[in-house]
JSON list of C-alpha atoms in Angstrom, two decimals:
[
{"chain": "A", "resi": 1, "resn": "UNK", "atom": "CA", "xyz": [0.02, -0.10, -0.68]},
{"chain": "A", "resi": 2, "resn": "UNK", "atom": "CA", "xyz": [1.19, 3.16, -0.47]},
{"chain": "A", "resi": 3, "resn": "UNK", "atom": "CA", "xyz": [1.43, 6.10, 1.05]},
{"chain": "A", "resi": 4, "resn": "UNK", "atom": "CA", "xyz": [0.67, 9.80, 0.28]},
{"chain": "A", "resi": 5, "resn": "UNK", "atom": "CA", "xyz": [3.12, 11.70, -0.55]},
{"chain": "A", "resi": 6, "resn": "UNK", "atom": "CA", "xyz": [2.70, 15.78, 0.65]},
{"chain": "A", "resi": 7, "resn": "UNK", "atom": "CA", "xyz": [4.28, 18.57, 0.03]},
{"chain": "A", "resi": 8, "resn": "UNK", "atom": "CA", "xyz": [6.83, 20.66, 2.02]},
{"chain": "A", "resi": 9, "resn": "UNK", "atom": "CA", "xyz": [4.95, 23.78, 4.14]},
{"chain": "A", "resi": 10, "resn": "UNK", "atom": "CA", "xyz": [6.54, 27.34, 3.72]},
{"chain": "A", "resi": 11, "resn": "UNK", "atom": "CA", "xyz": [6.49, 30.10, 5.02]},
{"chain": "A", "resi": 12, "resn": "UNK", "atom": "CA", "xyz": [5.45, 33.11, 3.37]},
{"chain": "A", "resi": 13, "resn": "UNK", "atom": "CA", "xyz": [4.86, 36.67, 4.59]},
{"chain": "A", "resi": 14, "resn": "UNK", "atom": "CA", "xyz": [4.67, 38.03, 7.85]},
{"chain": "A", "resi": 15, "resn": "UNK", "atom": "CA", "xyz": [4.86, 34.21, 9.00]},
{"chain": "A", "resi": 16, "resn": "UNK", "atom": "CA", "xyz": [8.50, 33.70, 7.01]},
{"chain": "A", "resi": 17, "resn": "UNK", "atom": "CA", "xyz": [9.52, 36.96, 8.31]},
{"chain": "A", "resi": 18, "resn": "UNK", "atom": "CA", "xyz": [8.94, 36.63, 11.47]},
{"chain": "A", "resi": 19, "resn": "UNK", "atom": "CA", "xyz": [9.82, 32.52, 11.75]},
{"chain": "A", "resi": 20, "resn": "UNK", "atom": "CA", "xyz": [14.04, 34.79, 9.80]},
{"chain": "A", "resi": 21, "resn": "UNK", "atom": "CA", "xyz": [14.53, 36.86, 13.08]},
{"chain": "A", "resi": 22, "resn": "UNK", "atom": "CA", "xyz": [12.91, 34.24, 16.00]},
{"chain": "A", "resi": 23, "resn": "UNK", "atom": "CA", "xyz": [15.97, 32.37, 13.67]},
{"chain": "A", "resi": 24, "resn": "UNK", "atom": "CA", "xyz": [18.78, 34.97, 13.89]},
{"chain": "A", "resi": 25, "resn": "UNK", "atom": "CA", "xyz": [18.26, 35.76, 17.22]},
{"chain": "A", "resi": 26, "resn": "UNK", "atom": "CA", "xyz": [18.78, 32.28, 18.46]},
{"chain": "A", "resi": 27, "resn": "UNK", "atom": "CA", "xyz": [22.23, 31.40, 16.16]},
{"chain": "A", "resi": 28, "resn": "UNK", "atom": "CA", "xyz": [23.33, 34.77, 18.03]},
{"chain": "A", "resi": 29, "resn": "UNK", "atom": "CA", "xyz": [22.57, 33.37, 22.48]},
{"chain": "A", "resi": 30, "resn": "UNK", "atom": "CA", "xyz": [23.10, 30.07, 20.75]},
{"chain": "A", "resi": 31, "resn": "UNK", "atom": "CA", "xyz": [27.59, 30.57, 21.26]},
{"chain": "A", "resi": 32, "resn": "UNK", "atom": "CA", "xyz": [26.37, 32.33, 25.56]},
{"chain": "A", "resi": 33, "resn": "UNK", "atom": "CA", "xyz": [25.69, 29.60, 27.26]},
{"chain": "A", "resi": 34, "resn": "UNK", "atom": "CA", "xyz": [27.37, 28.24, 30.38]},
{"chain": "A", "resi": 35, "resn": "UNK", "atom": "CA", "xyz": [28.42, 24.62, 30.01]},
{"chain": "A", "resi": 36, "resn": "UNK", "atom": "CA", "xyz": [31.30, 24.46, 33.23]},
{"chain": "A", "resi": 37, "resn": "UNK", "atom": "CA", "xyz": [29.22, 23.09, 35.56]},
{"chain": "A", "resi": 38, "resn": "UNK", "atom": "CA", "xyz": [28.14, 20.13, 32.69]},
{"chain": "A", "resi": 39, "resn": "UNK", "atom": "CA", "xyz": [32.27, 19.87, 32.58]},
{"chain": "A", "resi": 40, "resn": "UNK", "atom": "CA", "xyz": [32.94, 19.94, 35.78]},
{"chain": "A", "resi": 41, "resn": "UNK", "atom": "CA", "xyz": [30.82, 16.80, 35.87]},
{"chain": "A", "resi": 42, "resn": "UNK", "atom": "CA", "xyz": [31.83, 15.64, 33.10]},
{"chain": "A", "resi": 43, "resn": "UNK", "atom": "CA", "xyz": [35.07, 15.49, 33.81]},
{"chain": "A", "resi": 44, "resn": "UNK", "atom": "CA", "xyz": [34.83, 14.40, 37.81]},
{"chain": "A", "resi": 45, "resn": "UNK", "atom": "CA", "xyz": [32.91, 11.11, 35.97]},
{"chain": "A", "resi": 46, "resn": "UNK", "atom": "CA", "xyz": [36.03, 10.26, 33.71]},
{"chain": "A", "resi": 47, "resn": "UNK", "atom": "CA", "xyz": [38.27, 11.17, 36.54]},
{"chain": "A", "resi": 48, "resn": "UNK", "atom": "CA", "xyz": [36.23, 8.28, 38.57]},
{"chain": "A", "resi": 49, "resn": "UNK", "atom": "CA", "xyz": [36.52, 6.08, 36.08]},
{"chain": "A", "resi": 50, "resn": "UNK", "atom": "CA", "xyz": [40.20, 5.63, 35.17]},
{"chain": "A", "resi": 51, "resn": "UNK", "atom": "CA", "xyz": [40.03, 7.87, 31.81]},
{"chain": "A", "resi": 52, "resn": "UNK", "atom": "CA", "xyz": [41.92, 10.62, 32.60]}
]
């Protein structure tokens, strides 16, 4: 039994502009997250396991 192939929805007009602006803002903020706590925990786990 064949499945129906549906077209990919495309944003147009204001929705497309809003999406592009939100994506641009998200890319700028993306590099500003602090992962130091997660890195510290990972280092501790690796030391306990004998990998470091």
